[in-house]
Amino acid sequence: MVSHAPSGLQFWQIDSAGIERYREVQVTCPVANVGDFFAWPCAETMLAGLLAVYRCIPQLAVWQTEKRWVGAPIRQQTGLLRNKRVIILGSGAIGQAVAQQLSGFTSAIQFLARTDPKAQLHSKAELQAALPETDIVVNCLPGSAEGFFSAELIEAMPPTSIYASVGRGNTTDEPALIAALQTGRLGGAVLDVTAQEPLPTDSPLWAMPNVLLTQHSGGGQPEEDEGKVRILLRNLQNLQHQQPLENEVELSRGY
């Protein structure tokens, strides 16, 4: 990746929410990302994945392709999303959308955010202390939080709990996560992101019945490209009229 933007660049509209990979690029012009454009669809993916795991949808889908009717026995394996204790890592737009959607399930929600005064948890130590009484962890962290969800944190989760991630793949200790899933130290996982994408074919995650992989499709939505263009056009108009930009960011800070 280049470290300097073209000298004549007057404005840079990034077409994603995450900008971590551009932190080293030196620019003198304004830069903006797409803000919360992907927040709601990403949250819906997390909600859909959690519901699917609790309601045994992946197994039922396999039986459907096999034209195999199992019926009543699967009822004993189903769970409920209702009243679950949830910790959301990151209180940004995606985390807020996840919380809003989970509110319909009367979930008890805590946020982890280092600098947000409205969050209930502000440090890794506080998070680790809260994890044993948690049913679901939803990771919405940016790539700048590399390795944050460590083996120690995974170990602190109850064996029936579910780990869901729509942040960045590098924020999770993936080998530790795989080990916990393989040994029953974790109930399941919903992963929109992985450490390496595409996920290598030899990854154990592919074959785990308690893992749902959504292949970084979380931000997908109708007219996705058109929506990005509309954001760009509005910002170009803002520049022309010397108005504040939508979703202006500082590359060096990562947000």
XYZ file of N, CA and C in Angstrom:
765
model
N 0.832 -1.190 0.000
C 0.000 0.000 0.000
C 0.880 1.258 0.000
N 0.430 2.265 -0.781
C 1.174 3.523 -0.820
C 1.058 4.236 0.521
N 2.115 4.989 0.878
C 2.107 5.702 2.155
C 1.726 7.163 1.991
N 1.701 7.641 0.740
C 1.336 9.036 0.489
C 0.246 9.094 -0.574
N -0.744 9.942 -0.343
C -1.794 10.148 -1.329
C -1.273 11.030 -2.457
N -1.909 11.010 -3.630
C -1.496 11.890 -4.735
C -1.485 13.348 -4.288
N -0.505 14.098 -4.769
C -0.305 15.476 -4.317
C -1.492 16.375 -4.630
N -2.212 16.096 -5.685
C -3.332 16.952 -6.072
C -4.660 16.564 -5.458
N -4.658 15.580 -4.585
C -5.913 15.092 -4.007
C -6.549 16.156 -3.114
N -7.817 16.456 -3.358
C -8.523 17.467 -2.585
C -9.488 16.864 -1.569
N -9.916 15.630 -1.793
C -10.848 14.966 -0.880
C -10.778 13.468 -1.143
N -10.852 12.689 -0.058
C -10.820 11.224 -0.172
C -12.046 10.664 0.535
N -12.935 10.049 -0.252
C -14.109 9.374 0.303
C -13.821 7.871 0.327
N -13.643 7.329 1.512
C -13.423 5.888 1.667
C -14.776 5.200 1.657
N -14.881 4.080 0.930
C -16.187 3.435 0.754
C -16.470 2.354 1.785
N -15.777 2.400 2.921
C -16.016 1.441 3.996
C -16.106 2.195 5.311
N -16.540 1.479 6.357
C -16.566 2.087 7.681
C -15.200 1.964 8.349
N -14.555 0.809 8.186
C -13.234 0.593 8.760
C -12.155 1.284 7.949
N -11.253 1.978 8.628
C -10.186 2.709 7.923
C -8.812 2.345 8.470
N -8.723 1.282 9.279
C -7.470 0.960 9.956
C -6.324 0.720 8.978
N -6.630 0.112 7.831
C -5.556 -0.213 6.887
C -4.947 1.020 6.225
N -5.566 2.175 6.421
C -5.060 3.406 5.828
C -4.360 4.303 6.843
N -4.127 3.814 8.051
C -3.612 4.683 9.115
C -2.251 5.277 8.795
N -1.463 4.593 8.003
C -0.117 5.073 7.701
C -0.064 5.971 6.473
N -1.166 6.135 5.781
C -1.182 6.968 4.578
C -1.165 8.446 4.982
N -0.236 9.183 4.400
C -0.094 10.604 4.705
C -0.959 11.421 3.746
N -1.919 12.166 4.306
C -2.784 13.004 3.476
C -2.885 14.394 4.094
N -3.104 15.365 3.243
C -3.313 16.737 3.715
C -4.728 17.218 3.432
N -5.502 16.403 2.734
C -6.874 16.779 2.384
C -7.862 16.125 3.361
N -9.121 16.571 3.378
C -10.132 15.932 4.217
C -10.396 14.489 3.776
N -10.711 13.632 4.749
C -11.011 12.223 4.493
C -12.309 11.876 5.211
N -13.160 11.100 4.573
C -14.409 10.658 5.197
C -14.619 9.179 4.903
N -15.330 8.514 5.813
C -15.750 7.138 5.541
C -17.269 7.120 5.383
N -17.875 5.940 5.416
C -19.322 5.859 5.187
C -20.106 5.836 6.501
N -19.426 6.079 7.621
C -20.126 6.217 8.891
C -20.904 4.980 9.280
N -22.181 5.166 9.587
C -23.012 4.058 10.064
C -23.776 3.356 8.946
N -23.339 3.536 7.701
C -24.045 2.970 6.551
C -24.226 1.454 6.682
N -23.236 0.765 7.243
C -23.300 -0.692 7.347
C -23.802 -1.176 8.711
N -24.090 -0.252 9.611
C -24.388 -0.652 10.985
C -25.610 -1.553 11.087
N -26.724 -1.132 10.502
C -27.958 -1.907 10.672
C -27.866 -3.284 10.019
N -27.398 -3.405 8.761
C -27.284 -4.761 8.188
C -26.305 -5.641 8.945
N -25.189 -5.079 9.433
C -24.251 -5.888 10.219
C -24.922 -6.402 11.487
N -25.707 -5.534 12.126
C -26.410 -5.946 13.334
C -27.447 -7.023 13.015
N -28.140 -6.898 11.899
C -29.117 -7.914 11.515
C -28.435 -9.261 11.285
N -27.232 -9.233 10.709
C -26.500 -10.478 10.512
C -26.169 -11.142 11.841
N -25.745 -10.347 12.822
C -25.460 -10.900 14.140
C -26.719 -11.466 14.775
N -27.813 -10.735 14.682
C -29.067 -11.203 15.263
C -29.542 -12.484 14.574
N -29.469 -12.488 13.247
C -29.883 -13.670 12.501
C -29.021 -14.871 12.863
N -27.711 -14.653 12.987
C -26.813 -15.744 13.330
C -27.081 -16.300 14.708
N -27.295 -15.413 15.676
C -27.577 -15.867 17.036
C -28.883 -16.647 17.087
N -29.904 -16.139 16.426
C -31.170 -16.857 16.381
C -31.008 -18.221 15.715
N -30.237 -18.246 14.639
C -30.026 -19.503 13.924
C -29.362 -20.552 14.817
N -28.341 -20.118 15.573
C -27.648 -21.059 16.453
C -28.583 -21.559 17.555
N -29.292 -20.642 18.192
C -30.185 -21.051 19.280
C -31.335 -21.934 18.783
N -31.834 -21.662 17.589
C -32.983 -22.415 17.068
C -32.573 -23.577 16.171
N -31.282 -23.897 16.130
C -30.761 -25.075 15.405
C -31.020 -25.008 13.904
N -31.069 -23.814 13.347
C -31.366 -23.664 11.923
C -30.302 -24.306 11.029
N -28.981 -24.160 11.333
C -28.006 -24.816 10.453
C -28.228 -26.332 10.342
N -28.509 -26.998 11.455
C -28.744 -28.435 11.404
C -30.022 -28.758 10.639
N -31.051 -27.973 10.860
C -32.305 -28.187 10.140
C -32.126 -27.982 8.633
N -31.268 -27.014 8.250
C -31.014 -26.773 6.831
C -30.308 -27.970 6.191
N -29.369 -28.569 6.942
C -28.693 -29.774 6.431
C -29.692 -30.889 6.228
N -30.559 -31.104 7.196
C -31.561 -32.173 7.070
C -32.521 -31.913 5.915
N -32.792 -30.639 5.656
C -33.663 -30.313 4.538
C -33.023 -30.723 3.217
N -31.716 -30.455 3.057
C -31.048 -30.861 1.815
C -31.002 -32.383 1.683
N -30.992 -33.068 2.828
C -30.975 -34.535 2.825
C -32.375 -35.141 2.755
N -33.419 -34.282 2.766
C -34.821 -34.719 2.806
C -35.049 -35.672 3.983
N -34.471 -35.300 5.111
C -34.513 -36.143 6.304
C -35.370 -35.458 7.374
N -36.444 -36.118 7.777
C -37.330 -35.567 8.806
C -36.934 -36.147 10.164
N -36.498 -35.275 11.069
C -36.117 -35.693 12.416
C -37.199 -35.306 13.416
N -37.706 -34.073 13.271
C -38.849 -33.667 14.064
C -38.588 -33.460 15.535
N -39.350 -34.113 16.375
C -39.408 -33.842 17.808
C -38.053 -33.824 18.525
N -37.119 -34.731 18.257
C -35.867 -34.724 19.026
C -35.090 -33.410 18.974
N -35.203 -32.661 17.867
C -34.451 -31.413 17.762
C -34.972 -30.373 18.743
N -36.207 -30.523 19.181
C -36.786 -29.565 20.116
C -35.987 -29.506 21.424
N -35.404 -30.624 21.806
C -34.645 -30.680 23.054
C -33.313 -29.933 22.959
N -32.870 -29.634 21.747
C -31.593 -28.956 21.548
C -31.753 -27.456 21.336
N -32.978 -26.993 21.154
C -33.185 -25.581 20.843
C -33.044 -24.710 22.090
N -32.617 -23.479 21.875
C -32.509 -22.496 22.944
C -33.270 -21.243 22.582
N -33.253 -20.278 23.485
C -33.939 -19.011 23.271
C -32.968 -17.848 23.370
N -33.163 -16.868 22.496
C -32.401 -15.628 22.584
C -32.971 -14.720 23.666
N -34.185 -14.955 24.018
C -34.876 -14.116 24.998
C -34.152 -14.110 26.355
N -34.038 -12.904 26.931
C -33.496 -12.712 28.283
C -32.016 -13.072 28.426
N -31.298 -13.117 27.341
C -29.881 -13.443 27.429
C -29.083 -12.248 27.957
N -27.979 -12.560 28.644
C -27.055 -11.548 29.153
C -25.972 -11.330 28.100
N -25.885 -10.119 27.587
C -25.056 -9.827 26.418
C -24.027 -8.753 26.735
N -22.796 -8.974 26.296
C -21.778 -7.931 26.312
C -21.429 -7.596 24.862
N -21.518 -6.321 24.533
C -21.170 -5.844 23.197
C -19.834 -5.125 23.286
N -18.866 -5.596 22.521
C -17.538 -4.982 22.504
C -17.530 -3.855 21.485
N -17.486 -2.614 21.993
C -17.537 -1.452 21.127
C -18.913 -0.815 21.170
N -18.946 0.490 21.413
C -20.229 1.190 21.533
C -20.493 2.112 20.349
N -19.865 1.823 19.220
C -20.087 2.616 18.012
C -21.407 2.278 17.346
N -21.530 2.657 16.088
C -22.804 2.531 15.377
C -23.275 1.088 15.280
N -22.356 0.163 14.990
C -22.766 -1.235 14.871
C -23.200 -1.783 16.221
N -22.418 -1.519 17.262
C -22.775 -1.981 18.589
C -24.119 -1.435 19.039
N -24.388 -0.162 18.753
C -25.661 0.431 19.125
C -26.822 -0.212 18.368
N -26.597 -0.528 17.100
C -27.645 -1.182 16.314
C -27.912 -2.595 16.838
N -26.854 -3.306 17.223
C -27.032 -4.637 17.814
C -27.880 -4.531 19.081
N -27.561 -3.570 19.926
C -28.308 -3.388 21.174
C -29.765 -3.058 20.897
N -30.004 -2.204 19.914
C -31.379 -1.825 19.589
C -32.184 -3.034 19.148
N -31.582 -3.880 18.320
C -32.295 -5.063 17.838
C -32.497 -6.095 18.944
N -31.520 -6.243 19.815
C -31.650 -7.198 20.909
C -32.651 -6.747 21.964
N -32.961 -5.453 21.998
C -33.895 -4.955 23.006
C -35.261 -5.619 22.885
N -35.613 -6.057 21.691
C -36.875 -6.753 21.497
C -36.904 -8.130 22.134
N -35.748 -8.622 22.538
C -35.646 -9.927 23.192
C -35.392 -9.771 24.701
N -35.624 -8.576 25.200
C -35.425 -8.245 26.620
C -34.063 -8.713 27.124
N -33.051 -8.468 26.318
C -31.687 -8.841 26.693
C -31.130 -7.850 27.709
N -30.301 -8.347 28.614
C -29.562 -7.490 29.538
C -28.228 -7.172 28.885
N -28.031 -5.919 28.492
C -26.898 -5.554 27.646
C -25.908 -4.676 28.399
N -24.634 -5.025 28.265
C -23.537 -4.186 28.735
C -22.622 -3.883 27.555
N -22.108 -2.660 27.533
C -21.130 -2.281 26.517
C -19.740 -2.242 27.132
N -18.765 -2.671 26.339
C -17.367 -2.419 26.672
C -16.860 -1.334 25.730
N -16.382 -0.235 26.270
C -15.802 0.843 25.474
C -14.861 1.630 26.366
N -13.635 1.738 25.959
C -12.595 2.309 26.806
C -12.892 3.753 27.206
N -13.400 4.576 26.297
C -13.548 5.998 26.580
C -14.998 6.476 26.626
N -15.949 5.599 26.363
C -17.354 6.007 26.362
C -17.887 5.990 27.793
N -18.247 7.150 28.354
C -18.723 7.184 29.740
C -20.048 6.449 29.939
N -20.801 6.227 28.849
C -22.082 5.523 28.956
C -21.908 4.008 28.998
N -20.726 3.522 28.655
C -20.474 2.076 28.693
C -20.357 1.604 30.137
N -20.722 0.347 30.361
C -20.636 -0.219 31.701
C -19.257 -0.777 32.004
N -18.520 -1.148 30.979
C -17.205 -1.749 31.139
C -16.186 -0.924 30.357
N -15.005 -0.689 30.967
C -14.032 0.199 30.333
C -12.635 -0.402 30.205
N -12.435 -1.609 30.680
C -11.103 -2.204 30.617
C -11.213 -3.708 30.412
N -10.112 -4.303 30.005
C -10.074 -5.748 29.811
C -10.297 -6.476 31.136
N -9.794 -5.914 32.220
C -9.979 -6.541 33.534
C -11.450 -6.554 33.928
N -12.146 -5.443 33.702
C -13.576 -5.389 34.001
C -14.353 -6.363 33.129
N -13.966 -6.459 31.874
C -14.616 -7.404 30.966
C -14.416 -8.838 31.441
N -13.193 -9.192 31.779
C -12.898 -10.553 32.214
C -13.709 -10.926 33.460
N -13.905 -9.966 34.343
C -14.679 -10.225 35.551
C -16.159 -10.434 35.243
N -16.651 -9.794 34.175
C -18.072 -9.895 33.832
C -18.393 -11.108 32.970
N -17.422 -11.646 32.267
C -17.674 -12.711 31.303
C -18.282 -13.983 31.886
N -17.906 -14.426 33.088
C -18.503 -15.668 33.608
C -20.023 -15.619 33.770
N -20.598 -14.412 33.832
C -22.048 -14.260 33.972
C -22.674 -13.759 32.672
N -22.091 -14.159 31.554
C -22.526 -13.664 30.247
C -22.916 -14.825 29.338
N -24.002 -14.633 28.584
C -24.455 -15.664 27.648
C -23.926 -15.438 26.237
N -23.759 -14.171 25.859
C -23.374 -13.829 24.489
C -22.369 -12.683 24.521
N -21.330 -12.794 23.712
C -20.414 -11.682 23.459
C -20.505 -11.350 21.977
N -20.750 -10.078 21.669
C -20.792 -9.622 20.277
C -19.636 -8.652 20.064
N -18.700 -9.030 19.235
C -17.505 -8.242 18.965
C -17.759 -7.295 17.791
N -17.743 -5.993 18.070
C -17.901 -4.964 17.035
C -16.666 -4.074 16.974
N -15.521 -4.607 17.370
C -14.311 -3.805 17.499
C -13.652 -3.529 16.148
N -12.988 -2.377 16.021
C -12.226 -2.074 14.803
C -10.902 -2.825 14.789
N -10.269 -2.841 13.637
C -9.005 -3.547 13.491
C -7.883 -3.004 14.342
N -8.003 -1.777 14.820
C -6.972 -1.213 15.684
C -6.897 -1.919 17.036
N -7.923 -2.699 17.382
C -7.929 -3.467 18.638
C -7.381 -4.870 18.405
N -6.299 -4.967 17.690
C -5.747 -6.266 17.294
C -5.480 -7.156 18.513
N -5.977 -8.399 18.427
C -5.741 -9.386 19.473
C -6.462 -9.121 20.775
N -7.422 -8.209 20.779
C -8.053 -7.818 22.050
C -8.748 -8.989 22.725
N -9.570 -9.731 21.964
C -10.304 -10.826 22.611
C -9.395 -12.049 22.657
N -8.682 -12.135 23.761
C -7.576 -13.074 23.935
C -8.042 -14.424 24.459
N -7.094 -15.351 24.553
C -7.381 -16.677 25.093
C -7.911 -16.587 26.515
N -7.384 -15.655 27.297
C -7.839 -15.501 28.682
C -9.309 -15.082 28.745
N -9.715 -14.223 27.848
C -11.109 -13.796 27.823
C -12.016 -14.924 27.335
N -11.575 -15.645 26.336
C -12.355 -16.787 25.848
C -12.525 -17.817 26.962
N -11.473 -18.050 27.712
C -11.509 -19.007 28.812
C -12.494 -18.569 29.894
N -12.715 -17.266 30.038
C -13.606 -16.753 31.084
C -15.078 -16.905 30.738
N -15.395 -17.185 29.482
C -16.786 -17.324 29.067
C -17.363 -18.659 29.535
N -18.641 -18.714 29.884
C -19.273 -19.978 30.271
C -19.309 -20.958 29.100
N -19.314 -22.253 29.378
C -19.291 -23.252 28.294
C -20.540 -23.262 27.428
N -21.626 -22.658 27.887
C -22.850 -22.599 27.082
C -22.953 -21.307 26.270
N -22.001 -20.410 26.413
C -22.115 -19.086 25.800
C -21.744 -19.111 24.322
N -22.127 -18.034 23.638
C -21.884 -17.903 22.201
C -21.062 -16.651 21.948
N -20.072 -16.801 21.079
C -19.233 -15.676 20.673
C -19.602 -15.293 19.249
N -19.932 -14.020 19.050
C -20.292 -13.523 17.722
C -19.376 -12.367 17.365
N -18.947 -12.309 16.116
C -18.016 -11.250 15.723
C -18.355 -10.685 14.355
N -18.522 -9.360 14.323
C -18.736 -8.627 13.078
C -17.765 -7.455 13.025
N -16.760 -7.470 13.905
C -15.761 -6.406 13.940
C -14.698 -6.628 12.880
N -13.520 -6.982 13.293
C -12.447 -7.337 12.381
C -11.833 -8.640 12.865
N -11.429 -9.490 11.920
C -10.928 -10.804 12.268
C -9.689 -10.793 13.134
N -8.886 -9.742 13.010
C -7.633 -9.698 13.773
C -7.842 -9.345 15.238
N -9.077 -9.033 15.640
C -9.326 -8.670 17.037
C -9.554 -9.883 17.925
N -9.651 -11.072 17.334
C -9.919 -12.303 18.080
C -8.730 -13.241 18.000
N -8.379 -13.869 19.113
C -7.375 -14.932 19.121
C -8.039 -16.168 18.519
N -7.930 -16.305 17.196
C -8.668 -17.350 16.491
C -8.237 -18.767 16.886
N -6.944 -19.069 17.048
C -6.580 -20.413 17.514
C -7.196 -20.751 18.869
N -7.234 -19.783 19.781
C -7.843 -20.029 21.096
C -9.342 -20.242 20.958
N -9.980 -19.494 20.063
C -11.409 -19.662 19.830
C -11.703 -21.054 19.278
N -10.906 -21.480 18.309
C -11.098 -22.810 17.724
C -10.923 -23.891 18.782
N -9.894 -23.765 19.603
C -9.651 -24.755 20.652
C -10.819 -24.824 21.623
N -11.356 -23.661 22.001
C -12.481 -23.633 22.938
C -13.722 -24.287 22.329
N -13.952 -24.065 21.043
C -15.091 -24.673 20.372
C -14.915 -26.182 20.223
N -13.706 -26.605 19.941
C -13.434 -28.032 19.759
C -13.579 -28.826 21.052
N -13.221 -28.223 22.163
C -13.220 -28.933 23.443
C -14.497 -28.722 24.247
N -15.458 -27.987 23.703
C -16.697 -27.741 24.426
C -16.597 -26.658 25.468
N -15.501 -25.880 25.449
C -15.358 -24.776 26.385
C -16.207 -23.575 25.972
N -16.819 -23.671 24.796
C -17.663 -22.603 24.284
C -18.830 -23.253 23.549
N -20.006 -22.648 23.692
C -21.189 -23.264 23.105
C -21.294 -23.123 21.602
N -20.804 -22.023 21.060
C -20.909 -21.810 19.628
C -20.345 -20.471 19.222
N -20.331 -20.226 17.920
C -19.807 -18.961 17.399
C -20.544 -18.573 16.128
N -20.746 -17.269 15.976
C -21.276 -16.686 14.747
C -20.210 -15.726 14.251
N -19.602 -16.039 13.115
C -18.447 -15.283 12.652
C -18.692 -14.691 11.271
N -18.808 -13.378 11.219
C -18.867 -12.708 9.924
C -17.462 -12.440 9.408
N -16.487 -12.426 10.315
C -15.103 -12.123 9.962
C -14.182 -13.200 10.526
N -13.075 -13.409 9.857
C -12.056 -14.341 10.322
C -10.682 -13.701 10.147
N -9.687 -14.295 10.773
C -8.342 -13.716 10.731
C -7.813 -13.633 9.309
N -8.094 -14.650 8.514
C -7.699 -14.655 7.101
C -8.952 -14.812 6.257
N -9.078 -13.955 5.256
C -10.228 -14.015 4.361
C -9.757 -13.983 2.911
N -10.259 -14.893 2.072
C -11.183 -15.970 2.391
C -10.609 -16.935 3.434
N -11.480 -17.559 4.210
C -11.061 -18.534 5.208
C -10.422 -19.729 4.509
N -9.195 -20.111 4.894
C -8.537 -21.260 4.249
C -9.397 -22.522 4.340
N -9.341 -23.333 3.315
C -10.177 -24.534 3.260
C -9.829 -25.548 4.338
N -8.616 -25.456 4.895
C -8.230 -26.403 5.935
C -8.545 -25.896 7.346
N -9.228 -24.765 7.454
C -9.581 -24.260 8.772
C -10.621 -25.173 9.417
N -10.438 -25.527 10.688
C -11.433 -26.347 11.383
C -12.795 -25.678 11.490
N -12.844 -24.360 11.359
C -14.112 -23.647 11.496
C -15.153 -24.110 10.480
N -14.708 -24.510 9.300
C -15.640 -24.936 8.255
C -16.503 -26.114 8.692
N -15.928 -27.029 9.429
C -16.595 -28.295 9.720
C -17.266 -28.338 11.089
N -17.238 -27.252 11.832
C -17.807 -27.270 13.181
C -19.314 -27.033 13.138
N -20.098 -27.966 13.658
C -21.553 -27.794 13.624
C -22.052 -26.655 14.505
N -21.237 -26.218 15.465
C -21.648 -25.127 16.354
C -21.110 -23.776 15.909
N -20.668 -23.681 14.645
C -20.146 -22.426 14.093
C -20.940 -22.050 12.850
N -21.347 -20.796 12.803
C -22.016 -20.269 11.617
C -21.125 -19.200 11.003
N -20.715 -19.407 9.750
C -19.846 -18.480 9.030
C -20.673 -17.694 8.020
N -20.666 -16.365 8.138
C -21.439 -15.557 7.204
C -20.577 -14.825 6.182
N -19.269 -15.145 6.155
C -18.370 -14.790 5.055
C -18.306 -13.287 4.741
N -18.193 -12.470 5.779
C -18.050 -11.022 5.632
C -19.142 -10.431 4.741
N -20.332 -11.001 4.871
C -21.485 -10.504 4.118
C -22.342 -9.577 4.968
N -21.919 -9.318 6.213
C -22.764 -8.613 7.165
C -23.257 -7.260 6.714
N -22.453 -6.510 5.975
C -22.867 -5.176 5.555
C -23.729 -5.150 4.316
N -23.965 -6.322 3.720
C -24.729 -6.372 2.483
C -26.146 -5.861 2.643
N -26.627 -5.163 1.611
C -27.965 -4.564 1.652
C -28.382 -4.185 0.245
N -29.680 -3.962 0.024
C -30.123 -3.528 -1.302
C -29.474 -2.200 -1.693
N -29.096 -2.087 -2.940
C -28.491 -0.863 -3.485
C -27.284 -0.421 -2.666
N -26.446 -1.368 -2.307
C -25.265 -1.050 -1.498
C -24.341 -0.063 -2.219
N -24.036 -0.349 -3.477
C -23.143 0.543 -4.218
C -23.780 1.913 -4.432
N -25.071 1.920 -4.724
C -25.759 3.196 -4.935
C -25.745 4.039 -3.654
N -25.872 3.368 -2.518
C -25.835 4.085 -1.248
C -24.493 4.742 -1.005
N -23.417 4.052 -1.345
C -22.081 4.632 -1.209
C -21.920 5.857 -2.111
N -22.438 5.741 -3.326
C -22.339 6.860 -4.267
C -23.114 8.066 -3.749
N -24.274 7.819 -3.145
C -25.064 8.935 -2.610
C -24.299 9.668 -1.498
N -23.585 8.897 -0.661
C -22.769 9.518 0.386
C -21.676 10.379 -0.241
N -21.016 9.837 -1.266
C -19.970 10.596 -1.962
C -20.525 11.879 -2.554
N -21.660 11.799 -3.220
C -22.231 12.986 -3.863
C -22.618 14.045 -2.839
N -23.144 13.597 -1.705
C -23.495 14.582 -0.662
C -22.236 15.272 -0.133
N -21.165 14.508 0.040
C -19.934 15.111 0.543
C -19.292 16.033 -0.491
N -19.387 15.685 -1.761
C -18.864 16.581 -2.794
C -19.631 17.906 -2.780
N -20.928 17.811 -2.561
C -21.738 19.029 -2.463
C -21.350 19.828 -1.215
N -21.101 19.118 -0.120
C -20.664 19.801 1.104
C -19.344 20.541 0.880
N -18.422 19.891 0.174
C -17.142 20.535 -0.130
C -17.350 21.781 -0.987
N -18.191 21.634 -1.986
C -18.433 22.742 -2.908
C -18.997 23.958 -2.176
N -19.847 23.703 -1.176
C -20.494 24.793 -0.454
C -19.827 25.079 0.883
N -18.635 24.483 1.071
C -17.841 24.699 2.287
C -18.641 24.367 3.556
N -19.370 23.261 3.464
C -20.137 22.760 4.594
C -19.390 21.590 5.245
N -19.668 21.287 6.530
C -18.992 20.151 7.176
C -19.269 18.845 6.433
N -18.262 17.998 6.377
C -18.398 16.702 5.720
C -19.181 15.729 6.584
N -19.852 14.800 5.936
C -20.439 13.672 6.654
C -19.327 12.678 6.984
N -19.257 12.255 8.221
C -18.377 11.159 8.643
C -16.896 11.439 8.378
N -16.462 12.668 8.653
C -15.043 12.973 8.485
C -14.220 12.202 9.524
N -13.060 11.702 9.107
C -12.218 10.876 9.979
C -10.773 11.371 9.932
N -9.991 10.892 10.906
C -8.549 11.128 10.923
C -7.856 9.792 10.755
N -7.168 9.620 9.654
C -6.550 8.338 9.361
C -5.575 7.898 10.434
N -4.794 8.827 10.932
C -3.756 8.475 11.908
C -4.341 7.946 13.212
N -5.566 8.316 13.523
C -6.219 7.864 14.763
C -7.035 6.603 14.539
N -7.323 6.292 13.273
C -8.087 5.096 12.981
C -9.586 5.276 13.093
N -10.044 6.514 13.250
C -11.488 6.788 13.316
C -11.747 8.267 13.059
